[in-house]
Amino acid sequence: MKPISQTVEHYPPSGIRKFFDIVSQMDDVVSLGVGEPDFVTPWRIREAAINSLERGRTSYTSNWGLLELRRVISRYLEGYSGLCYNPENSVLITVGVSEGMDLTMRTLLNPGDEVIITEPCYVSYKACVELAGGKAVTVEAKKERDFVVDPKDIEAAVTDKTKAVLVSYPSNPTGAVADKKTLREIVDIAVKHDLYIVSDEIYDRLVYDGEHVSVPTLPGAFERTVLLNGFSKAYAMTGWRIGYAAGPTEVIKNMMKIHQYTMLCAPINAQNAAIEAIVNGAKDREDMRREYGRRRRVIVKGFREAGLDCFMPGGAFYAFPNVESTGLTSEEFCEKLLFEHKVAAVPGTAFGACGEGNIRCSYATSIEDIVTAIDRIKAFVAGLK
Amino acid sequence: MREQILEILRKDARTSSEMIADLIGSDAETVAKEIAEMEEEGVIRRYKTIIDREKAGDERVFAFIDVRVSPTRGVGFDDVARRIYRYPEVHSVYLVSGDYDLRVVVEGETMKEVAFFVADKLSTLDGVLSTQSNFLLKKYKEDGDIFDDIEEDTGRLLIS
Ligand SMILES: Cc1ncc(COP(=O)(O)O)c(C=O)c1O
């Protein structure tokens, strides 16, 4: 056979994958490696989906997604952050933020266009940029700044090829939340150099101290920002595969073109479930948030007691403790921890080279499991001394 | 603070003050003090265990008795309720709106025992006009706890 696409053939698989393959062969592992809620989708949402199936709603929808869903999202965004998106042509229902990210990059980029990405970051960003023919330019969010990027580093990375800057707070894998001032500075840079902003705000509802700042609400940002969000994290709906993109009509319309040919539409049942989530899901969402917020304190305290440096993450459901004091690399630490003490975590390097020295630990895990994991980590770290 | 402590204790009364403190971002001493105060004030009455009686092999029967009461001068709902709730076989008593006034939950070794209790003790009380007994057949959920064993197996991946 002729070789497949060179780009794809030589493209590295996700760094998370490797650990997954090991863990699935082992018993009694307590996993802090999970990037999704441990809650089942709230019953009212599941029930809405069952009802929608019983009524025979099994067809395609408009390529844009159900108008009712777009309307409730638009109204929700207006009430939540004061943003006004026309549901007819500025909101697109996608198959998760994953598809939204891919569409955004394919829509914005010409071959060779650069996108500035802050690492450590979610594994798909770089791939979405590069597979769309763009060039990912990475800047490092430093530990000293609790993993919030320094806007100066973004500005220094701007070239005449730069097309967009990708922002993602609260962050996977660090749990960092950017303050308003930092975000404003990033927006100002985007305005100054006429860049698009792509803002992945999928963890916006999982913020524990203070309020989330939505990037398109900042002065100058609205007309140049593609806002990506979804239902996976806030409503514990990862498997439903449902998200949305909202932004300038020109961009969204063109994203819709690709979506129309490649995805046709997001699954109708998930769209109907999402309507229920937006309209009636606030209390369930808030209950889950409060629960994560509590576990966060327990896990961070646990790492500190184990002798690992760990900053208090402000959002998402990840802690990002530093393991340099053990003399091990992130990967060595995670491997030993897994093989010798049966706790799974993901090395920071899976999220970019600058994640070296840290590990990602998800607290979307029962408090019992967190306590067990912490006990094992304490034993592990103590044994290394 | 109290609200948060109560919410946690409602789910698991054995959660230690240390753990509660960690969960809500306080210190164990403050939490312990708050709990002691709530116990003192009767906000927290006592700590019980939730038992799945069926699994424990407990075959006692329960009935919901709807009681219509005609309060008269000098004998109000409270008086009738008090006379009822002092019986050890009475599990709970509520004053409710609707066709009936008191909803009484009675437990006994056998249906017969419960029926006799109702006939003998409840319906003969001054002010009680009528009773209607409904025997409990299956408990699905009580006080937020689901007793119906259908496992939700989420099949969540261990790393993602
Ligand atoms: C930062 C971030 N963006 C996007 C996604 C993917 O979300 P979705 O399920 O909506 O495709 C994830 C999932 O882990 C994530 O952490």
Coordinates of C-alpha atoms and ligand atoms in Angstrom, one line a residue:
Chain A
M1 CA 0.0 0.0 0.0
K2 CA 1.0 3.6 -0.5
P3 CA 2.0 5.3 2.7
I4 CA -0.7 7.4 4.4
S5 CA -0.4 11.1 4.9
Q6 CA 3.1 12.0 6.1
T7 CA 1.7 14.6 8.5
V8 CA -0.4 12.1 10.3
E9 CA 1.9 9.2 10.1
H10 CA 4.6 11.0 12.0
Y11 CA 2.3 12.8 14.3
P12 CA 3.0 11.8 18.0
P13 CA 0.1 10.2 19.9
S14 CA -1.2 11.9 23.0
G15 CA 1.1 11.6 26.1
I16 CA -1.8 10.6 28.2
R17 CA -2.3 7.5 26.1
K18 CA 0.9 5.7 27.2
F19 CA -0.2 5.7 30.9
F20 CA -3.7 4.7 30.0
D21 CA -2.3 1.5 28.4
I22 CA -0.3 0.6 31.5
V23 CA -3.1 1.4 34.0
S24 CA -5.7 -0.7 32.2
Q25 CA -3.5 -3.7 32.8
M26 CA -3.4 -3.2 36.5
D27 CA -5.7 -4.0 39.4
D28 CA -6.6 -1.8 42.5
V29 CA -5.3 1.3 41.0
V30 CA -6.5 4.6 42.5
S31 CA -6.6 7.0 39.6
L32 CA -6.0 10.7 39.8
G33 CA -5.6 10.6 36.1
V34 CA -9.1 11.1 35.0
G35 CA -9.9 14.3 33.1
E36 CA -13.7 14.1 33.5
P37 CA -16.2 14.4 36.3
D38 CA -16.8 11.4 38.5
F39 CA -20.5 12.3 38.7
V40 CA -23.0 10.8 36.4
T41 CA -25.0 13.3 34.4
P42 CA -27.7 14.7 36.7
W43 CA -30.9 12.8 36.4
R44 CA -33.0 15.6 35.1
I45 CA -30.8 15.8 32.1
R46 CA -30.7 12.1 31.5
E47 CA -34.5 12.0 31.9
A48 CA -34.9 14.8 29.4
A49 CA -32.9 12.7 26.9
I50 CA -35.0 9.6 27.6
N51 CA -38.1 11.6 27.0
S52 CA -36.8 13.0 23.8
L53 CA -36.0 9.5 22.6
E54 CA -39.5 8.3 23.5
R55 CA -40.9 11.1 21.4
G56 CA -39.0 9.8 18.5
R57 CA -36.6 12.7 18.2
T58 CA -33.9 10.8 16.3
S59 CA -33.4 12.9 13.2
Y60 CA -30.7 15.2 11.9
T61 CA -31.0 18.8 13.1
S62 CA -30.1 22.0 11.4
N63 CA -26.3 22.1 10.7
W64 CA -26.1 24.9 13.2
G65 CA -27.8 22.8 15.9
L66 CA -31.3 23.1 17.2
L67 CA -32.4 26.7 17.2
E68 CA -34.0 26.3 20.6
L69 CA -30.6 25.2 22.0
R70 CA -28.8 28.1 20.4
R71 CA -31.5 30.4 21.7
V72 CA -31.2 29.2 25.3
I73 CA -27.4 29.3 25.1
S74 CA -27.6 32.9 23.7
R75 CA -29.9 33.9 26.5
Y76 CA -27.8 32.1 29.1
L77 CA -24.6 33.9 27.9
E78 CA -26.4 37.2 28.1
G79 CA -27.6 36.6 31.6
Y80 CA -24.3 35.2 32.8
S81 CA -21.7 37.5 31.3
G82 CA -23.8 40.1 29.4
L83 CA -22.6 38.9 26.0
C84 CA -25.0 39.2 23.1
Y85 CA -24.7 36.5 20.4
N86 CA -27.3 36.2 17.7
P87 CA -28.5 32.6 17.9
E88 CA -29.2 32.6 14.2
N89 CA -25.7 33.1 12.9
S90 CA -23.2 33.5 15.8
V91 CA -23.7 30.4 17.8
L92 CA -22.7 27.0 16.4
I93 CA -23.5 23.7 18.2
T94 CA -20.4 21.4 18.0
V95 CA -19.5 17.9 19.0
G96 CA -17.8 19.1 22.2
V97 CA -15.2 21.8 22.5
S98 CA -12.9 19.3 20.8
E99 CA -14.7 19.8 17.5
G100 CA -15.1 23.5 18.2
M101 CA -11.3 23.9 18.5
D102 CA -10.6 21.9 15.4
L103 CA -13.1 24.0 13.4
T104 CA -11.8 27.3 14.7
M105 CA -8.2 26.5 13.7
R106 CA -9.2 25.2 10.3
T107 CA -11.3 28.3 9.7
L108 CA -8.8 30.8 10.9
L109 CA -5.5 29.5 9.6
N110 CA -3.7 29.6 6.3
P111 CA -0.7 27.3 5.9
G112 CA 2.1 28.7 8.1
D113 CA 0.0 31.0 10.2
E114 CA 1.1 31.0 13.8
V115 CA -1.0 30.5 16.9
I116 CA 0.4 31.4 20.3
I117 CA -0.4 28.7 22.8
T118 CA 0.5 28.7 26.5
E119 CA 2.0 25.5 27.9
P120 CA 1.4 23.4 29.9
C121 CA -2.0 23.0 28.2
Y122 CA -4.6 20.6 27.1
V123 CA -3.2 18.1 24.7
S124 CA -5.3 18.9 21.7
Y125 CA -4.4 22.5 21.1
K126 CA -1.1 22.0 19.4
A127 CA -2.5 19.2 17.3
C128 CA -5.5 21.2 16.2
V129 CA -3.2 24.0 15.1
E130 CA -0.7 21.8 13.3
L131 CA -3.2 19.5 11.7
A132 CA -4.9 22.6 10.3
G133 CA -1.6 23.5 8.7
G134 CA -0.7 26.2 11.2
K135 CA 2.3 26.6 13.4
A136 CA 2.0 26.4 17.2
V137 CA 4.2 28.8 18.9
T138 CA 4.4 28.0 22.6
V139 CA 5.0 30.3 25.5
E140 CA 5.5 29.0 29.0
A141 CA 3.2 29.7 31.9
K142 CA 5.7 29.8 34.8
K143 CA 5.5 28.2 38.2
E144 CA 6.4 31.4 39.8
R145 CA 3.3 33.0 38.5
D146 CA 1.1 30.0 39.6
F147 CA 1.0 29.0 35.9
V148 CA -0.7 32.1 34.7
V149 CA 1.0 33.2 31.5
D150 CA 2.9 36.5 31.5
P151 CA 1.4 38.6 28.8
K152 CA 4.9 40.0 28.0
D153 CA 5.9 36.5 26.9
I154 CA 2.9 36.4 24.6
E155 CA 3.8 39.8 23.1
A156 CA 7.4 38.6 22.6
A157 CA 6.2 35.7 20.6
V158 CA 4.1 37.7 18.2
T159 CA 5.5 37.8 14.6
D160 CA 4.0 39.0 11.4
K161 CA 2.8 35.5 10.9
T162 CA 0.8 35.4 14.1
K163 CA -2.9 34.9 13.5
A164 CA -4.3 34.1 16.9
V165 CA -3.7 33.6 20.5
L166 CA -5.2 30.8 22.4
V167 CA -6.4 31.4 26.0
S168 CA -7.6 28.7 28.3
Y169 CA -8.6 29.5 31.9
P170 CA -9.3 27.8 34.2
S171 CA -6.5 25.6 32.9
N172 CA -6.2 21.9 32.2
P173 CA -3.7 20.7 33.5
T174 CA -2.7 23.3 36.1
G175 CA -6.0 24.5 37.5
A176 CA -4.7 28.0 37.2
V177 CA -7.2 30.9 36.8
A178 CA -6.1 34.1 35.2
D179 CA -6.9 37.4 36.8
K180 CA -8.8 40.1 34.9
K181 CA -5.7 42.3 34.6
T182 CA -3.7 39.6 32.9
L183 CA -6.5 38.8 30.5
R184 CA -7.0 42.4 29.7
E185 CA -3.3 42.7 28.8
I186 CA -3.6 39.7 26.5
V187 CA -6.6 41.2 24.8
D188 CA -4.7 44.5 24.4
I189 CA -1.9 42.6 22.7
A190 CA -4.4 41.0 20.4
V191 CA -6.0 44.3 19.6
K192 CA -2.6 45.9 19.0
H193 CA -1.4 43.2 16.6
D194 CA -4.9 42.5 15.2
L195 CA -5.0 38.9 16.3
Y196 CA -7.9 36.6 16.8
I197 CA -8.4 35.2 20.3
V198 CA -9.6 31.7 20.8
S199 CA -10.9 31.2 24.4
D200 CA -11.5 27.7 25.6
E201 CA -13.7 28.4 28.7
I202 CA -14.9 24.8 29.3
Y203 CA -14.0 25.0 33.0
D204 CA -15.7 28.4 33.5
R205 CA -18.2 27.1 35.9
L206 CA -15.6 25.3 38.0
V207 CA -14.1 28.3 39.7
Y208 CA -13.7 28.2 43.5
D209 CA -12.5 31.6 44.7
G210 CA -14.0 34.5 43.0
E211 CA -15.7 34.9 39.6
H212 CA -14.8 33.7 36.2
V213 CA -13.8 36.4 33.8
S214 CA -15.0 35.5 30.3
V215 CA -12.5 36.8 27.7
P216 CA -15.0 38.2 25.2
T217 CA -16.4 40.5 27.9
L218 CA -13.2 42.5 28.0
P219 CA -12.9 45.7 26.0
G220 CA -11.9 45.1 22.4
A221 CA -12.2 41.4 22.7
F222 CA -15.8 40.6 21.6
E223 CA -15.3 41.2 17.8
R224 CA -12.1 39.1 17.6
T225 CA -12.8 36.2 20.0
V226 CA -14.1 32.8 19.3
L227 CA -15.6 31.6 22.6
L228 CA -15.6 27.8 23.0
N229 CA -17.5 26.1 25.7
G230 CA -19.5 23.0 26.3
F231 CA -21.4 20.8 28.7
S232 CA -18.8 18.1 29.4
K233 CA -17.4 19.5 32.6
A234 CA -20.0 21.8 34.2
Y235 CA -22.8 19.3 33.8
A236 CA -20.9 16.1 33.8
M237 CA -21.8 15.3 30.2
T238 CA -18.5 14.2 28.7
G239 CA -19.9 11.2 26.8
W240 CA -22.7 13.2 25.2
R241 CA -20.3 15.1 23.0
I242 CA -21.9 18.5 23.0
G243 CA -20.4 22.0 23.0
Y244 CA -20.7 25.3 21.3
A245 CA -18.8 28.0 19.6
A246 CA -19.8 31.7 19.8
G247 CA -18.1 34.5 18.1
P248 CA -18.0 37.0 15.2
T249 CA -20.6 36.0 12.6
E250 CA -18.1 35.8 9.7
V251 CA -15.9 33.3 11.6
I252 CA -18.8 31.2 13.0
K253 CA -20.5 31.1 9.6
N254 CA -17.3 29.7 8.0
M255 CA -16.8 27.2 10.9
M256 CA -20.3 26.1 10.1
K257 CA -19.3 25.3 6.5
I258 CA -16.7 22.8 7.6
H259 CA -19.0 21.4 10.3
Q260 CA -21.7 21.0 7.7
Y261 CA -19.6 18.9 5.5
T262 CA -17.7 16.9 8.1
M263 CA -20.0 16.5 11.0
L264 CA -23.4 17.5 9.6
C265 CA -24.7 18.2 13.1
A266 CA -24.2 17.3 16.7
P267 CA -26.3 14.3 18.0
I268 CA -29.9 15.4 18.5
N269 CA -30.3 13.6 21.7
A270 CA -27.4 15.3 23.3
Q271 CA -28.7 18.6 22.0
N272 CA -32.0 18.0 23.7
A273 CA -30.3 17.0 26.9
A274 CA -28.2 20.2 26.7
I275 CA -31.3 22.3 26.6
E276 CA -32.4 20.8 29.9
A277 CA -28.9 21.4 31.3
I278 CA -28.9 25.1 30.4
V279 CA -32.5 25.7 31.4
N280 CA -32.8 23.7 34.6
G281 CA -29.3 22.4 35.5
A282 CA -27.9 25.3 37.6
K283 CA -28.5 23.7 41.0
D284 CA -27.0 20.3 40.0
R285 CA -24.0 22.2 38.5
E286 CA -23.5 24.2 41.6
D287 CA -23.7 21.2 43.9
M288 CA -21.0 19.5 41.9
R289 CA -18.9 22.6 41.9
R290 CA -19.1 22.9 45.7
E291 CA -18.1 19.3 46.0
Y292 CA -15.0 19.7 43.8
G293 CA -14.1 22.8 45.7
R294 CA -14.0 20.8 49.0
R295 CA -12.0 18.0 47.6
R296 CA -9.5 20.5 46.2
R297 CA -8.6 21.6 49.7
V298 CA -8.2 18.1 50.9
I299 CA -5.9 17.0 48.0
V300 CA -3.7 20.1 48.1
K301 CA -3.2 19.8 51.8
G302 CA -2.4 16.2 51.3
F303 CA 0.4 17.0 48.8
R304 CA 1.8 19.6 51.0
E305 CA 1.9 17.2 53.9
A306 CA 3.6 14.7 51.7
G307 CA 6.3 17.3 51.2
L308 CA 5.3 18.3 47.7
D309 CA 5.0 21.9 46.7
C310 CA 1.5 22.6 45.5
F311 CA -0.2 25.8 44.8
M312 CA -3.9 26.1 45.4
P313 CA -5.6 25.8 42.0
G314 CA -8.4 28.3 41.5
G315 CA -10.4 26.3 39.0
A316 CA -11.1 23.2 36.9
F317 CA -10.5 19.9 38.9
Y318 CA -6.8 19.5 38.7
A319 CA -4.0 20.0 41.2
F320 CA -0.5 20.3 39.7
P321 CA 2.0 19.5 42.5
N322 CA 5.7 19.8 42.0
V323 CA 7.8 16.7 42.4
E324 CA 11.3 18.1 41.8
S325 CA 12.2 17.8 45.5
T326 CA 12.1 14.0 45.1
G327 CA 14.9 14.1 42.5
L328 CA 12.7 12.3 40.0
T329 CA 11.4 13.5 36.7
S330 CA 7.6 13.8 36.3
E331 CA 7.6 10.7 34.3
E332 CA 9.7 8.7 36.6
F333 CA 7.6 9.8 39.5
C334 CA 4.4 8.8 37.9
E335 CA 5.7 5.5 36.8
K336 CA 7.1 4.5 40.2
L337 CA 4.0 5.8 41.9
L338 CA 1.9 3.7 39.6
F339 CA 4.0 0.5 39.7
E340 CA 5.0 0.6 43.4
H341 CA 2.0 2.3 45.0
K342 CA -0.8 1.9 42.5
V343 CA -1.8 5.5 42.1
A344 CA -2.2 6.9 38.6
A345 CA -1.4 10.5 37.8
V346 CA -0.3 12.1 34.6
P347 CA 3.2 13.5 34.2
G348 CA 3.2 17.3 33.5
T349 CA 5.2 16.7 30.4
A350 CA 2.1 15.2 28.7
F351 CA 1.0 18.8 28.5
G352 CA 4.2 20.4 27.1
A353 CA 7.9 20.1 27.9
C354 CA 7.6 22.9 30.5
G355 CA 5.3 20.6 32.5
E356 CA 8.5 18.9 33.6
G357 CA 8.7 18.8 37.4
N358 CA 5.0 18.6 37.9
I359 CA 2.2 16.0 37.8
R360 CA -1.4 16.4 37.0
C361 CA -3.8 15.0 39.7
S362 CA -7.5 15.1 39.1
Y363 CA -9.7 15.5 42.1
A364 CA -12.8 14.5 40.1
T365 CA -12.5 11.5 42.3
S366 CA -14.4 10.4 45.4
I367 CA -13.0 11.8 48.7
E368 CA -12.3 8.2 49.8
D369 CA -10.1 7.6 46.8
I370 CA -8.4 11.0 47.3
V371 CA -7.6 10.1 50.9
T372 CA -6.3 6.7 49.8
A373 CA -4.2 8.2 47.1
I374 CA -2.7 10.8 49.4
D375 CA -1.8 8.1 52.0
R376 CA 0.0 6.1 49.3
I377 CA 1.8 9.2 47.9
K378 CA 2.9 10.1 51.4
A379 CA 4.4 6.6 51.8
F380 CA 6.0 6.8 48.4
V381 CA 7.6 10.2 48.9
A382 CA 8.8 9.3 52.4
G383 CA 10.3 6.1 51.1
L384 CA 12.4 8.1 48.6
K385 CA 14.2 10.1 51.2
Chain B
M1 CA -20.1 27.4 58.3
R2 CA -22.9 25.6 60.1
E3 CA -24.7 25.0 56.9
Q4 CA -21.6 23.5 55.4
I5 CA -20.9 21.3 58.4
L6 CA -24.5 20.0 58.5
E7 CA -24.4 19.3 54.8
I8 CA -21.3 17.1 55.3
L9 CA -22.6 15.4 58.4
R10 CA -25.9 14.6 56.8
K11 CA -24.1 12.6 54.2
D12 CA -21.7 11.0 56.6
A13 CA -22.1 11.5 60.3
R14 CA -18.7 9.9 60.9
T15 CA -16.7 12.5 59.0
S16 CA -14.1 13.7 61.5
S17 CA -13.7 17.4 62.5
E18 CA -10.3 17.3 60.8
M19 CA -11.8 16.2 57.5
I20 CA -14.6 18.6 57.7
A21 CA -12.2 21.4 58.4
D22 CA -10.1 20.4 55.4
L23 CA -13.2 20.2 53.2
I24 CA -14.5 23.6 54.1
G25 CA -11.2 25.4 54.6
S26 CA -11.3 25.8 58.4
D27 CA -9.5 24.2 61.3
A28 CA -10.5 21.2 63.3
E29 CA -10.8 23.1 66.6
T30 CA -13.3 25.6 65.2
V31 CA -15.3 22.8 63.6
A32 CA -15.4 20.7 66.7
K33 CA -16.5 23.8 68.7
E34 CA -19.2 24.5 66.2
I35 CA -20.5 20.9 66.3
A36 CA -20.5 20.9 70.1
E37 CA -22.5 24.1 70.1
M38 CA -25.0 22.7 67.6
E39 CA -25.3 19.5 69.8
E40 CA -25.9 21.8 72.8
E41 CA -28.5 23.8 71.1
G42 CA -30.3 20.7 69.8
V43 CA -29.6 21.6 66.2
I44 CA -27.9 18.3 66.0
R45 CA -30.0 15.9 68.0
R46 CA -28.1 12.7 67.7
Y47 CA -26.3 10.5 65.2
K48 CA -27.9 7.4 63.7
T49 CA -27.1 4.6 61.3
I50 CA -29.0 4.1 58.1
I51 CA -29.7 0.4 57.9
D52 CA -31.1 -1.5 54.9
R53 CA -33.5 -3.5 57.0
E54 CA -34.2 -6.0 54.3
K55 CA -30.6 -6.9 53.9
A56 CA -30.2 -7.0 57.7
G57 CA -32.9 -9.7 57.7
D58 CA -35.3 -7.5 59.6
E59 CA -38.8 -8.5 58.7
R60 CA -40.8 -5.9 60.6
V61 CA -43.6 -4.2 58.9
F62 CA -44.3 -0.5 58.4
A63 CA -47.6 1.2 57.8
F64 CA -48.5 4.8 56.9
I65 CA -51.6 5.7 58.9
D66 CA -53.6 8.7 57.7
V67 CA -55.5 10.1 60.7
R68 CA -58.4 12.6 60.6
V69 CA -58.6 14.6 63.7
S70 CA -61.4 16.9 64.9
P71 CA -59.7 19.3 67.3
T72 CA -62.0 20.5 70.0
R73 CA -61.7 23.2 72.6
G74 CA -58.9 22.1 74.8
V75 CA -57.8 19.2 72.6
G76 CA -55.8 20.5 69.6
F77 CA -53.7 18.7 67.0
D78 CA -50.7 19.0 69.2
D79 CA -52.4 17.1 72.0
V80 CA -53.5 14.3 69.8
A81 CA -50.1 14.1 68.2
R82 CA -48.4 13.9 71.5
R83 CA -50.6 11.1 72.7
I84 CA -49.7 9.2 69.6
Y85 CA -46.0 9.8 69.3
R86 CA -45.3 8.5 72.8
Y87 CA -46.0 5.0 71.7
P88 CA -42.7 3.2 70.9
E89 CA -44.3 1.5 67.9
V90 CA -44.9 4.9 66.4
H91 CA -42.0 5.7 64.0
S92 CA -42.9 9.2 63.0
V93 CA -45.8 11.7 63.2
Y94 CA -46.4 14.6 60.9
L95 CA -49.2 17.2 60.8
V96 CA -50.0 17.6 57.1
S97 CA -52.4 19.5 54.9
G98 CA -55.0 17.8 52.7
D99 CA -57.7 15.3 53.4
Y100 CA -56.0 14.0 56.5
D101 CA -54.4 15.8 59.4
L102 CA -51.8 13.5 60.8
R103 CA -49.6 11.1 59.0
V104 CA -48.4 8.5 61.4
V105 CA -45.8 5.8 60.5
V106 CA -46.2 2.7 62.7
E107 CA -43.9 -0.2 62.9
G108 CA -44.6 -3.7 64.2
E109 CA -43.5 -7.3 64.1
T110 CA -46.4 -8.4 62.0
M111 CA -49.2 -6.8 60.0
K112 CA -51.6 -8.0 62.6
E113 CA -49.8 -6.3 65.3
V114 CA -49.9 -3.0 63.5
A115 CA -53.5 -3.4 62.6
F116 CA -54.4 -4.1 66.2
F117 CA -52.4 -1.1 67.3
V118 CA -54.3 1.1 65.0
A119 CA -57.7 -0.3 65.9
D120 CA -57.0 -0.4 69.6
K121 CA -54.9 2.6 70.3
L122 CA -55.2 5.1 67.5
S123 CA -58.8 5.1 66.4
T124 CA -60.0 5.1 69.9
L125 CA -58.3 8.3 70.9
D126 CA -60.4 11.3 71.7
G127 CA -60.6 13.6 68.7
V128 CA -59.7 10.9 66.1
L129 CA -62.4 10.7 63.5
S130 CA -61.0 8.1 61.2
T131 CA -57.8 6.3 60.2
Q132 CA -56.7 4.7 57.0
S133 CA -53.8 2.3 57.0
N134 CA -51.4 1.8 54.1
F135 CA -48.8 -0.9 54.5
L136 CA -45.3 -0.4 53.1
L137 CA -44.5 -2.9 50.4
K138 CA -41.2 -1.8 49.1
K139 CA -38.8 1.1 50.0
Y140 CA -37.2 2.7 47.1
K141 CA -35.8 5.9 48.6
E142 CA -35.8 7.3 52.1
D143 CA -34.3 10.5 53.3
G144 CA -32.2 10.9 50.2
D145 CA -30.9 7.4 50.3
I146 CA -31.8 5.0 47.5
F147 CA -32.5 1.4 48.7
D148 CA -33.2 0.1 45.2
D149 CA -30.0 -1.8 44.2
I150 CA -29.5 -0.9 40.6
E151 CA -25.8 -0.4 40.0
E152 CA -24.8 2.5 37.9
D153 CA -21.7 1.3 36.2
T154 CA -20.2 4.3 34.6
G155 CA -17.3 2.5 32.9
R156 CA -15.2 5.7 33.3
L157 CA -11.7 5.4 31.9
L158 CA -8.9 5.4 34.5
I159 CA -6.9 8.0 32.6
S160 CA -8.2 10.5 30.2
Ligands
LIG1 C1 -9.3 22.5 28.4 C2 -10.2 21.5 27.7 N1 -10.7 21.8 26.5 C3 -11.5 20.9 25.9 C4 -11.7 19.6 26.3 C5 -12.6 18.7 25.5 O1 -13.9 19.0 25.8 P1 -15.2 18.3 25.1 O2 -15.6 17.2 25.9 O3 -16.2 19.4 25.1 O4 -14.7 18.0 23.7 C6 -11.1 19.3 27.5 C7 -11.3 17.9 28.1 O5 -10.6 17.4 28.9 C8 -10.3 20.2 28.2 O6 -9.8 19.8 29.4

